[in-house]
CSV table of C-alpha atoms in Angstrom, one decimal:
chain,number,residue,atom,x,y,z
A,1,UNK,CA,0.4,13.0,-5.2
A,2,UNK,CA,0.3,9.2,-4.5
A,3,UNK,CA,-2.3,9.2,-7.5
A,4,UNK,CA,-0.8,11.6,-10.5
A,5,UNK,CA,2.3,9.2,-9.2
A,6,UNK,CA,1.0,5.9,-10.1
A,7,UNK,CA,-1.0,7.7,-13.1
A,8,UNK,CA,2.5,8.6,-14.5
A,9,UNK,CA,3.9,4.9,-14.0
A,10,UNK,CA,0.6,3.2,-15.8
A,11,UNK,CA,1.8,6.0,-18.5
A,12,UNK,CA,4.8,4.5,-18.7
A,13,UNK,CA,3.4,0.8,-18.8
A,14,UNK,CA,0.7,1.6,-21.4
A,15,UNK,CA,3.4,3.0,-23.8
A,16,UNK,CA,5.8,0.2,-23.3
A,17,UNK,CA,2.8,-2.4,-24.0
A,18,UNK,CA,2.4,-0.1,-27.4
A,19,UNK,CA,5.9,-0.8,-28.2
A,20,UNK,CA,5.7,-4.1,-27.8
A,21,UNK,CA,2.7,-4.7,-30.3
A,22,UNK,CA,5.0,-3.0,-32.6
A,23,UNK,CA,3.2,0.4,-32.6
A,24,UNK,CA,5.7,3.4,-33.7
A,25,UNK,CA,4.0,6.0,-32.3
A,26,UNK,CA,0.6,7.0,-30.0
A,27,UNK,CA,-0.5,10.0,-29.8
A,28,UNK,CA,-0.9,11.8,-26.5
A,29,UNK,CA,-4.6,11.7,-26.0
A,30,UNK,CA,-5.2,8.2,-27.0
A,31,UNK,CA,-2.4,7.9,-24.3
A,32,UNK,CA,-4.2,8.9,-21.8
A,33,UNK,CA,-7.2,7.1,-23.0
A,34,UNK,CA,-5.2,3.9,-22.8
A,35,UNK,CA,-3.7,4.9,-19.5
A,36,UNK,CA,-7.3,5.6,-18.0
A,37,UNK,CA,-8.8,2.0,-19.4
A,38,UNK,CA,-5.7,0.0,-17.6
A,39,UNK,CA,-6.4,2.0,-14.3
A,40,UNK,CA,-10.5,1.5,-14.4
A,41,UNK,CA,-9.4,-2.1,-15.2
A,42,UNK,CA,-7.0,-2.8,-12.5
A,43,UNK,CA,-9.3,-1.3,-9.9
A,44,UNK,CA,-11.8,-3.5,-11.2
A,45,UNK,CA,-9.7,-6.5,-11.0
A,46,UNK,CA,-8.4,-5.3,-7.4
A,47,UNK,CA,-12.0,-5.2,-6.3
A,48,UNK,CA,-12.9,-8.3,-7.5
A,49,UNK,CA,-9.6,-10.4,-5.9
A,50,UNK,CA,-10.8,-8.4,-2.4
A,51,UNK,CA,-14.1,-9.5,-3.1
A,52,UNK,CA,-13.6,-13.2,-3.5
A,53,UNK,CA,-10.5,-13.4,-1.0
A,54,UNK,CA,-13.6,-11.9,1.6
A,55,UNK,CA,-15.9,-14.2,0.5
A,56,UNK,CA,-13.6,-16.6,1.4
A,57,UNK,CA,-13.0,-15.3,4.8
A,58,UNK,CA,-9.8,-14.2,4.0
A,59,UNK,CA,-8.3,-10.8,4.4
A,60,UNK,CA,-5.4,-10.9,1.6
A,61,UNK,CA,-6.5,-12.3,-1.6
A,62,UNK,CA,-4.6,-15.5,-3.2
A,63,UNK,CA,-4.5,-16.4,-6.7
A,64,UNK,CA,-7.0,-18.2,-6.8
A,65,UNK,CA,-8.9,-15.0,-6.2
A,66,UNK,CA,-7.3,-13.4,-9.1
A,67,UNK,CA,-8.2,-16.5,-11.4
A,68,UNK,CA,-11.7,-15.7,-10.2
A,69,UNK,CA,-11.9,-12.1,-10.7
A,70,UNK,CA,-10.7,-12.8,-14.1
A,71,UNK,CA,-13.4,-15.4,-15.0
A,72,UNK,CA,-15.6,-12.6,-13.6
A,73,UNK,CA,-14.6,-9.8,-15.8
A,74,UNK,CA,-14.6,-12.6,-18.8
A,75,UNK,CA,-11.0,-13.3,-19.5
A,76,UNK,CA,-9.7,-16.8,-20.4
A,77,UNK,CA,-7.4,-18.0,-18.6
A,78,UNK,CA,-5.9,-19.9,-21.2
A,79,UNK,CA,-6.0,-17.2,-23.8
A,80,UNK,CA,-4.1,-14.8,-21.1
A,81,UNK,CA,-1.3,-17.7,-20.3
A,82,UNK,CA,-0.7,-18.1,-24.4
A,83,UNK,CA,-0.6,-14.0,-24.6
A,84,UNK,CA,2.0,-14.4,-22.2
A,85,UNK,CA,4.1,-17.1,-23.5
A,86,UNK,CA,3.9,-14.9,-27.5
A,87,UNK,CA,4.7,-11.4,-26.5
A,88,UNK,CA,8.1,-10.7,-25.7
A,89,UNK,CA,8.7,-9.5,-21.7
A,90,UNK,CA,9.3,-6.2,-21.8
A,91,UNK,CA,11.1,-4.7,-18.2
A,92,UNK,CA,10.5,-1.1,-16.6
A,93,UNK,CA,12.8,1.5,-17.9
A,94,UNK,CA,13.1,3.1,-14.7
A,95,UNK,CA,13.7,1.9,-10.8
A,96,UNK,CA,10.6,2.2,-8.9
A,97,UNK,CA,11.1,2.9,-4.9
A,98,UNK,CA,8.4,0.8,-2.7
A,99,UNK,CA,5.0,2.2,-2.8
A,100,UNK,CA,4.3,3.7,-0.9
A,101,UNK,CA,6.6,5.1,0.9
A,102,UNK,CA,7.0,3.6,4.4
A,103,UNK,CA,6.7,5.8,7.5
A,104,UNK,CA,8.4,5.8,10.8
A,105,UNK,CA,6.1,4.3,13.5
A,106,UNK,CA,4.8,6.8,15.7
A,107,UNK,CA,2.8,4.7,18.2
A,108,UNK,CA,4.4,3.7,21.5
A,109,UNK,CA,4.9,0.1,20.3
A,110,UNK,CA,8.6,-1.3,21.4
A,111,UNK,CA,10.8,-2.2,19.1
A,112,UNK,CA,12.0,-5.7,19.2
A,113,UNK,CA,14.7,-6.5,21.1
A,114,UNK,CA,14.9,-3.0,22.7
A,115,UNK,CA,14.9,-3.0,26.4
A,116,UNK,CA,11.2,-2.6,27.1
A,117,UNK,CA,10.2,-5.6,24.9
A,118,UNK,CA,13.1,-7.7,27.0
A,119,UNK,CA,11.6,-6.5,30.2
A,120,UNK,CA,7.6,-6.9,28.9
A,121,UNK,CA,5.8,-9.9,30.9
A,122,UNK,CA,4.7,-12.7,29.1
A,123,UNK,CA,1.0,-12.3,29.6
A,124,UNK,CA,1.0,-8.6,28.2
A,125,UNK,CA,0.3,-9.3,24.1
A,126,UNK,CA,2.7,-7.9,21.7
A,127,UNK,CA,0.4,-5.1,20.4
A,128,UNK,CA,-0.2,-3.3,23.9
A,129,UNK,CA,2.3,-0.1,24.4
A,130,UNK,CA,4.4,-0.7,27.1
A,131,UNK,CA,3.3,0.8,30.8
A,132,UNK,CA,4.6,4.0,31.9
A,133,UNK,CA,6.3,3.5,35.7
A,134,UNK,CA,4.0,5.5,38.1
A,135,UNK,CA,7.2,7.6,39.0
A,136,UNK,CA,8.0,8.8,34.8
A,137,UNK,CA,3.9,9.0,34.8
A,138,UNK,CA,3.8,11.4,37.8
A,139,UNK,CA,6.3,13.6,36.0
A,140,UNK,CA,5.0,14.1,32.9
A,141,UNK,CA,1.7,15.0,34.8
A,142,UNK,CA,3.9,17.6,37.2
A,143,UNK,CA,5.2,19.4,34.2
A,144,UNK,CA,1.8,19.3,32.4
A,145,UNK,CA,0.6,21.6,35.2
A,146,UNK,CA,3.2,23.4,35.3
A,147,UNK,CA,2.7,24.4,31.4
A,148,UNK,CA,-0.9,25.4,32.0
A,149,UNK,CA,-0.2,27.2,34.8
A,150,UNK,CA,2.5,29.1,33.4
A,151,UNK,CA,0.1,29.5,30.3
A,152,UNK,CA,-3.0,30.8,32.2
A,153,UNK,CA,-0.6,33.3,34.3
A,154,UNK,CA,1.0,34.9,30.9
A,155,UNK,CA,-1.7,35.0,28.5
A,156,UNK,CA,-0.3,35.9,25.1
């Protein structure tokens, strides 16, 4: 879903880039010709700014990354900057929600300022899940034999 998704949006882009050259029309086929050419080149260009910012020792590229992914694929920088400065900006017809969509966290991390991170020690690190009490520990365990024994007695 996440794909066709950001397939349709490039659809979007490559028609409003058409427009803007002053093109009338394009048929649907050359569309999607277009539309598969912006996606090969953007994954290229994503490789090649994950490349460089690894090469670098860095795990999030920088622009100077990007700079050097586009020397790499051949484009002037200087030609892009004065494309950019003739061509007229053209804005996104539509409102695009962040992609993706964020989930809810489902680890056993606290949230902070809840009560566990308050009460957390400073030598336990940030990323560890908070400890269970041996009492709330013992529980669970009690009821977790309780279920298999109640499962093992009343087979389905």
């Amino acid at each position: 879903m996440c794909e066709s998704y950001s397939r349709s949006l490039l659809r979007v882009s490559v028609a409003q880039i058409c427009q803007a050259l002053g093109w009338d029309s394009v048929q649907l086929s050359a569309c999607h010709l277009l539309t598969d050419v912006l996606q090969r080149y953007l994954q290229q260009l994503g490789r090649g700014c994950h490349r460089y910012s690894e090469l670098y020792g860095r795990t999030d590229p920088i622009l100077d990354d990007v700079g050097e992914a586009f020397q790499l694929m051949g484009v002037s920088l200087h030609e892009l900057e004065d494309y950019i400065h003739n061509i007229e900006p053209v804005t996104f017809p539509h409102q695009i929600p962040s992609f993706p969509v964020s989930k809810n966290n489902v680890l056993q991390f606290p949230q902070p300022g809840s009560k566990d991170a308050e009460e957390r020690k400073e030598y336990i690190p940030d990323y560890m899940p908070p400890i269970v009490s041996s009492q709330e520990g013992l529980r669970s365990f009690v009821c977790f034999l309780l279920v298999c024994t109640h499962l093992t007695r009343f087979p389905n």
